[in-house]
Tab-separated table of C-alpha atoms in Angstrom:
chain	number	residue	atom	x	y	z
A	423	MET	CA	0.000	0.000	0.000
A	424	SER	CA	1.465	3.368	-1.001
A	425	ILE	CA	2.050	6.136	1.539
A	426	TYR	CA	0.101	9.222	0.583
A	427	LEU	CA	0.125	12.869	1.525
A	428	GLU	CA	-3.026	13.941	3.359
A	429	LEU	CA	-4.282	17.500	3.034
A	430	PRO	CA	-6.409	18.192	6.128
A	431	ASP	CA	-9.331	20.501	5.415
A	432	VAL	CA	-8.145	23.482	7.444
A	433	ASP	CA	-8.557	27.218	6.913
A	434	LYS	CA	-5.176	28.725	6.039
A	435	HIS	CA	-6.029	31.680	8.284
A	436	PHE	CA	-6.942	29.371	11.180
A	437	PRO	CA	-5.008	26.137	10.503
A	438	PHE	CA	-6.832	23.860	12.913
A	439	ARG	CA	-9.489	21.181	12.892
A	440	SER	CA	-10.889	18.581	15.270
A	441	LEU	CA	-12.956	15.475	14.680
A	442	ILE	CA	-14.059	12.306	16.397
A	443	CYS	CA	-13.330	8.939	14.779
A	444	GLY	CA	-14.619	5.452	15.397
A	445	GLY	CA	-12.253	2.523	15.159
A	446	ASP	CA	-14.162	0.295	12.769
A	447	GLU	CA	-12.204	1.256	9.663
A	448	LEU	CA	-8.584	0.846	8.655
A	449	CYS	CA	-6.748	4.099	7.893
A	450	TYR	CA	-3.887	3.543	5.450
A	451	PRO	CA	-0.349	4.930	5.961
A	452	HIS	CA	-0.272	8.659	5.328
A	453	TRP	CA	1.462	11.837	6.461
A	454	HIS	CA	0.861	15.565	6.599
A	455	LYS	CA	2.755	18.618	7.759
A	456	GLU	CA	0.209	19.320	10.509
A	457	ILE	CA	0.814	18.050	14.050
A	458	GLU	CA	-1.840	15.588	15.224
A	459	ILE	CA	-3.072	14.819	18.729
A	460	ILE	CA	-4.881	11.532	19.401
A	461	TYR	CA	-6.936	11.132	22.574
A	462	VAL	CA	-8.601	7.741	23.084
A	463	THR	CA	-12.013	8.257	24.678
A	464	LYS	CA	-13.234	4.666	24.410
A	465	GLY	CA	-11.748	1.180	24.054
A	466	ARG	CA	-8.297	0.350	22.717
A	467	LEU	CA	-6.645	1.801	19.631
A	468	ASN	CA	-3.979	0.134	17.482
A	469	LEU	CA	-1.860	2.397	15.311
A	470	GLY	CA	1.611	2.698	13.904
A	471	ILE	CA	4.007	5.645	13.619
A	472	ASN	CA	7.072	5.387	11.377
A	473	ASP	CA	6.774	1.581	11.313
A	474	THR	CA	6.509	1.334	15.126
A	475	PRO	CA	3.286	-0.375	16.292
A	476	ILE	CA	1.538	1.306	19.232
A	477	ARG	CA	-1.402	0.233	21.377
A	478	MET	CA	-3.289	2.968	23.195
A	479	GLU	CA	-5.740	2.469	26.040
A	480	GLN	CA	-8.727	4.596	26.959
A	481	GLY	CA	-7.620	7.913	28.449
A	482	GLU	CA	-4.203	7.947	26.764
A	483	ILE	CA	-2.822	10.678	24.495
A	484	GLN	CA	-0.415	10.453	21.559
A	485	PHE	CA	1.195	13.298	19.611
A	486	ILE	CA	2.150	12.683	15.975
A	487	ASN	CA	4.742	15.065	14.601
A	488	GLY	CA	4.386	16.734	11.207
A	489	GLY	CA	5.982	14.521	8.564
A	490	ASP	CA	5.618	11.283	10.524
A	491	VAL	CA	4.011	8.437	8.588
A	492	HIS	CA	1.137	6.914	10.564
A	493	TYR	CA	-1.743	4.507	10.138
A	494	PHE	CA	-4.645	3.164	12.190
A	495	LEU	CA	-5.671	-0.481	12.302
A	496	ALA	CA	-9.316	-1.381	12.673
A	497	SER	CA	-10.005	-1.215	16.412
A	498	PRO	CA	-13.688	-2.101	16.888
A	499	GLU	CA	-15.596	-0.352	19.668
A	500	SER	CA	-12.882	2.260	20.062
A	501	GLU	CA	-13.304	6.016	19.709
A	502	ARG	CA	-10.789	8.840	19.513
A	503	VAL	CA	-10.735	12.623	19.411
A	504	VAL	CA	-8.336	13.919	16.766
A	505	ILE	CA	-6.897	17.436	16.720
A	506	GLN	CA	-4.770	18.606	13.795
A	507	PHE	CA	-3.018	21.971	13.635
A	508	ASP	CA	-0.269	23.801	11.828
A	509	LEU	CA	2.407	25.661	13.808
A	510	ASN	CA	1.195	28.855	12.109
A	511	LEU	CA	-1.635	28.711	14.643
A	512	PHE	CA	0.939	30.038	17.115
A	513	GLN	CA	2.210	32.771	14.816
A	514	GLU	CA	2.308	35.261	17.712
A	515	VAL	CA	5.324	33.453	19.171
A	516	ALA	CA	8.233	32.707	16.876
A	517	ALA	CA	10.255	31.313	19.775
A	518	LEU	CA	9.661	30.583	23.427
A	519	GLY	CA	11.269	33.201	25.632
A	520	ASP	CA	14.857	34.170	24.896
A	521	SER	CA	16.123	30.639	24.487
A	522	GLY	CA	15.546	30.488	20.756
A	523	TYR	CA	13.966	27.072	21.321
A	524	SER	CA	11.547	26.791	18.437
A	525	LEU	CA	8.069	25.340	18.463
A	526	ARG	CA	9.180	22.804	15.865
A	527	ASP	CA	11.905	21.648	18.269
A	528	LEU	CA	9.443	21.513	21.148
A	529	PHE	CA	6.974	19.233	19.372
A	530	THR	CA	9.694	17.118	17.744
A	531	GLU	CA	11.663	16.448	20.923
A	532	MET	CA	8.836	16.047	23.476
A	533	GLU	CA	7.719	12.650	24.745
A	534	HIS	CA	4.874	11.972	22.327
A	535	SER	CA	3.065	9.342	24.416
A	536	SER	CA	1.262	10.095	27.673
A	537	GLN	CA	2.549	6.724	28.890
A	538	SER	CA	5.932	8.440	29.388
A	539	TRP	CA	4.629	11.638	30.984
A	540	PRO	CA	4.942	12.497	34.672
A	541	GLU	CA	1.956	11.812	36.877
A	542	GLY	CA	-0.757	14.439	36.516
A	543	ALA	CA	0.345	15.832	33.134
A	544	ALA	CA	-2.276	13.904	31.144
A	545	ALA	CA	-4.946	14.938	33.657
A	546	ARG	CA	-4.172	18.586	32.862
A	547	ILE	CA	-4.132	18.109	29.087
A	548	ILE	CA	-7.285	15.972	28.726
A	549	PRO	CA	-9.711	18.742	29.855
A	550	LEU	CA	-8.036	21.104	27.363
A	551	ILE	CA	-8.532	18.602	24.517
A	552	GLU	CA	-12.163	18.075	25.532
A	553	SER	CA	-12.782	21.823	25.734
A	554	ILE	CA	-11.137	22.416	22.350
A	555	TYR	CA	-13.268	19.728	20.711
A	556	GLU	CA	-16.442	21.029	22.372
A	557	GLU	CA	-15.773	24.599	21.250
A	558	ASP	CA	-15.085	23.452	17.685
A	559	THR	CA	-18.250	21.333	17.655
A	560	GLN	CA	-20.635	23.891	19.143
A	561	ARG	CA	-19.057	26.913	17.456
A	562	ARG	CA	-20.610	29.508	19.707
A	563	GLU	CA	-19.676	33.153	19.303
A	564	GLY	CA	-15.962	33.590	19.919
A	565	TYR	CA	-15.193	29.872	19.618
A	566	ALA	CA	-12.021	30.468	17.581
A	567	TYR	CA	-10.602	32.707	20.307
A	568	MET	CA	-11.370	30.078	22.937
A	569	ILE	CA	-9.783	27.307	20.858
A	570	LYS	CA	-6.648	29.373	20.428
A	571	ALA	CA	-6.571	30.185	24.153
A	572	ARG	CA	-6.871	26.492	25.036
A	573	MET	CA	-4.149	25.598	22.511
A	574	PHE	CA	-1.813	28.102	24.161
A	575	GLU	CA	-2.643	26.564	27.550
A	576	LEU	CA	-1.820	23.143	26.116
A	577	LEU	CA	1.450	24.532	24.741
A	578	THR	CA	2.338	25.853	28.205
A	579	VAL	CA	1.691	22.477	29.864
A	580	ILE	CA	3.910	20.789	27.272
A	581	LEU	CA	6.688	23.321	27.842
A	582	ARG	CA	6.560	23.097	31.644
A	583	GLU	CA	5.654	19.482	32.340
A	584	ILE	CA	6.309	17.164	29.397
A	585	PRO	CA	9.912	15.879	29.312
A	586	LYS	CA	12.038	15.581	26.228
A	587	SER	CA	12.293	12.144	24.706
A	588	ARG	CA	15.463	10.218	25.453
A	589	ILE	CA	15.295	8.830	21.939
A	590	LYS	CA	16.691	11.043	19.194
A	591	ARG	CA	13.722	11.241	16.900
A	592	GLU	CA	13.843	12.405	13.329
A	593	PRO	CA	10.694	12.842	11.284
A	594	LYS	CA	10.217	10.276	8.524
A	595	PHE	CA	10.452	13.227	6.165
A	596	SER	CA	13.267	15.761	6.621
A	597	GLU	CA	12.820	19.529	6.738
A	598	ASP	CA	13.995	19.651	3.114
A	599	THR	CA	11.330	17.116	2.225
A	600	LEU	CA	8.718	19.147	4.096
A	601	THR	CA	9.795	22.231	2.144
A	602	GLN	CA	9.366	20.258	-1.058
A	603	SER	CA	5.996	19.055	0.215
A	604	ARG	CA	4.827	22.640	0.657
A	605	GLU	CA	5.557	23.220	-3.017
A	606	THR	CA	3.715	20.005	-3.830
A	607	MET	CA	0.754	21.034	-1.696
A	608	GLU	CA	0.580	24.404	-3.409
A	609	ARG	CA	0.388	22.568	-6.719
A	610	LEU	CA	-2.279	20.204	-5.392
A	611	GLU	CA	-4.264	23.118	-3.996
A	612	ARG	CA	-4.234	24.713	-7.464
A	613	ILE	CA	-5.473	21.429	-8.925
A	614	PHE	CA	-8.238	21.098	-6.314
A	615	ALA	CA	-9.285	24.735	-6.812
A	616	TYR	CA	-9.519	24.130	-10.564
A	617	VAL	CA	-11.686	21.059	-9.992
A	618	GLU	CA	-13.941	22.998	-7.603
A	619	GLN	CA	-14.457	25.701	-10.225
A	620	HIS	CA	-14.950	23.391	-13.216
A	621	TYR	CA	-16.287	20.043	-11.939
A	622	GLN	CA	-19.709	20.658	-13.511
A	623	LYS	CA	-18.058	20.672	-16.932
A	624	ALA	CA	-15.984	18.050	-18.711
A	625	ILE	CA	-12.427	18.025	-17.372
A	626	SER	CA	-9.728	16.044	-19.146
A	627	LEU	CA	-6.399	15.074	-17.627
A	628	ASN	CA	-4.576	16.625	-20.608
A	629	GLU	CA	-6.446	19.893	-20.169
A	630	LEU	CA	-5.585	20.141	-16.478
A	631	ALA	CA	-1.968	19.139	-17.105
A	632	ARG	CA	-1.655	22.010	-19.610
A	633	TYR	CA	-3.226	24.392	-17.085
A	634	MET	CA	-0.581	23.365	-14.527
A	635	GLY	CA	2.228	23.583	-17.073
A	636	PHE	CA	3.017	19.858	-16.825
A	637	SER	CA	3.146	17.037	-19.305
A	638	PRO	CA	0.306	14.499	-18.900
A	639	TYR	CA	2.868	11.898	-17.774
A	640	TYR	CA	4.374	14.125	-15.061
A	641	PHE	CA	0.929	15.272	-13.904
A	642	THR	CA	-0.277	11.673	-13.620
A	643	LYS	CA	2.753	10.622	-11.557
A	644	LEU	CA	2.592	13.709	-9.329
A	645	PHE	CA	-1.083	13.288	-8.534
A	646	LYS	CA	-0.982	9.537	-7.895
A	647	ARG	CA	2.167	9.729	-5.752
A	648	ASN	CA	0.763	12.436	-3.468
A	649	THR	CA	-2.914	11.520	-3.201
A	650	GLY	CA	-2.848	7.735	-3.458
A	651	MET	CA	-5.333	7.700	-6.331
A	652	THR	CA	-5.518	8.524	-10.028
A	653	PHE	CA	-6.896	11.879	-11.100
A	654	VAL	CA	-9.871	10.224	-12.821
A	655	ALA	CA	-10.732	8.318	-9.611
A	656	PHE	CA	-10.412	11.534	-7.600
A	657	LEU	CA	-12.655	13.463	-9.986
A	658	ASN	CA	-15.327	10.756	-9.925
A	659	GLU	CA	-15.191	10.598	-6.117
A	660	TYR	CA	-15.398	14.398	-5.908
A	661	ARG	CA	-18.478	14.464	-8.136
A	662	LEU	CA	-20.057	11.588	-6.203
A	663	ASN	CA	-19.636	13.509	-2.953
A	664	LYS	CA	-21.269	16.541	-4.530
A	665	ALA	CA	-24.126	14.311	-5.710
A	666	LYS	CA	-24.571	12.806	-2.240
A	667	TRP	CA	-24.862	16.279	-0.723
A	668	ILE	CA	-27.548	17.207	-3.254
A	669	LEU	CA	-29.428	13.940	-2.679
A	670	LEU	CA	-29.326	14.510	1.084
A	671	ASN	CA	-30.536	18.096	0.994
A	672	GLU	CA	-32.625	18.619	-2.132
A	673	ASP	CA	-35.511	16.863	-3.831
A	674	LEU	CA	-34.530	17.050	-7.503
A	675	PRO	CA	-34.933	14.760	-10.533
A	676	MET	CA	-31.965	12.451	-11.043
A	677	SER	CA	-31.159	14.181	-14.326
A	678	ALA	CA	-30.789	17.488	-12.494
A	679	VAL	CA	-28.606	15.878	-9.814
A	680	ALA	CA	-26.362	14.302	-12.439
A	681	GLU	CA	-25.952	17.618	-14.263
A	682	ALA	CA	-25.311	19.614	-11.059
A	683	ALA	CA	-22.647	17.121	-9.949
A	684	GLY	CA	-20.867	17.207	-13.302
A	685	PHE	CA	-21.769	13.797	-14.751
A	686	GLY	CA	-22.230	13.685	-18.482
A	687	SER	CA	-25.424	11.643	-18.359
A	688	VAL	CA	-27.864	10.049	-15.922
A	689	LYS	CA	-26.660	6.627	-17.068
A	690	THR	CA	-23.021	7.447	-16.206
A	691	PHE	CA	-24.104	8.953	-12.883
A	692	HIS	CA	-26.189	5.884	-12.015
A	693	HIS	CA	-23.321	3.536	-12.896
A	694	PHE	CA	-20.680	5.326	-10.800
A	695	PHE	CA	-23.014	5.924	-7.860
A	696	LYS	CA	-24.216	2.338	-7.610
A	697	ASP	CA	-20.710	0.983	-8.078
A	698	ALA	CA	-19.443	3.176	-5.203
A	699	THR	CA	-22.340	2.817	-2.743
A	700	GLY	CA	-24.061	-0.436	-3.683
A	701	ILE	CA	-27.442	1.240	-4.216
A	702	SER	CA	-28.923	3.450	-6.908
A	703	PRO	CA	-28.946	7.232	-6.420
A	704	LEU	CA	-32.757	7.250	-6.480
A	705	ARG	CA	-32.984	4.662	-3.711
A	706	TYR	CA	-30.286	6.477	-1.737
A	707	HIS	CA	-32.260	9.706	-2.032
A	708	LYS	CA	-35.585	8.161	-1.084
A	709	THR	CA	-34.135	6.368	1.939
A	710	ILE	CA	-31.978	9.180	3.319
A	711	PHE	CA	-34.227	12.094	2.375
A	712	ARG	CA	-37.307	10.336	3.786
A	713	ASN	CA	-35.504	9.537	7.035
A	714	ASN	CA	-34.276	13.117	7.360
A	715	SER	CA	-37.763	14.463	6.718
A	716	ALA	CA	-39.290	12.070	9.262
A	717	ARG	CA	-36.690	13.031	11.862
A	718	MET	CA	-37.322	16.732	11.282
A	719	GLN	CA	-41.066	16.161	11.667
A	720	GLU	CA	-40.474	14.252	14.906
A	721	GLU	CA	-38.252	17.028	16.226
A	722	SER	CA	-40.834	19.621	15.241
A	723	ALA	CA	-43.626	17.624	16.896
A	724	GLY	CA	-41.494	17.219	20.020
A	725	ALA	CA	-40.868	20.968	20.131
A	726	ASP	CA	-44.593	21.680	19.761
A	727	LEU	CA	-45.370	19.228	22.562
A	728	TYR	CA	-42.739	20.844	24.768
A	729	ASP	CA	-44.224	24.290	24.101
A	730	ARG	CA	-47.710	23.029	25.020
A	731	ASP	CA	-46.390	21.461	28.219
A	732	ILE	CA	-44.688	24.709	29.176
A	733	LYS	CA	-47.858	26.710	28.552
A	734	THR	CA	-49.969	24.174	30.486
A	735	SER	CA	-47.592	24.217	33.447
A	736	GLY	CA	-47.457	27.985	33.390
A	737	GLY	CA	-43.662	28.019	32.749
């Protein structure tokens, strides 16, 4: 299985995201320049970092440095909170104090596993992770400021309480490689932006290669090496995801869905959709859209009942 570059969906002005993941699915080896924090909230988690297998128990924390290759084995009945961030999130501080000790050094040289932390350190970091995830999920007014405040608190705990690793650790990819990867990511971002702007029209590999100033051969190798899939597979998956969103949220004829998602015909759309999901787009729409509508009606009825109860009780 090839190792691929992952491009986390983060805002370049606020390079951060959080998510919660179940353990039912295998996650293939990949890497990214963002630092990743794993906090196991349920069960046991089996993963690997730079070819080293790791087992995490509930309540444990693992940092994954930018550039480190990592994967997750299927770990049924497990659950984890994932936080990914770029060091640009801390752009206010180029170095810590007068020591010249950089943030990159701090995260590279720290003990990455809570199993090696002093007693009490994990207990101070876990509430910060939970608060960060809650703020990102609820997104109340000022949530970005609170997330950044909590991240700075987390940074302070790491600086004051987390020891340096006794093992000299080098990222799987060197700083030179990471610099090259930034250039690669800029190219990929241009490709993705082009697809976003033109996916409703026919897009050929040769056309996009010319737009990027590459030969079709070089473009094909570049895209496959850094995404783990061919451009044609990516484009079909992109259009399928657009179609799923439409099917979930709108009640349109299948011909209109196919056109809006960029498929050349309903027949092509039907073929790709059924091949990817196992069911036809019409059945998918009827099942999901009907369930969503029923749930919304139930929620509305529950709200009406609650209002009547409040009025009856004089609340």
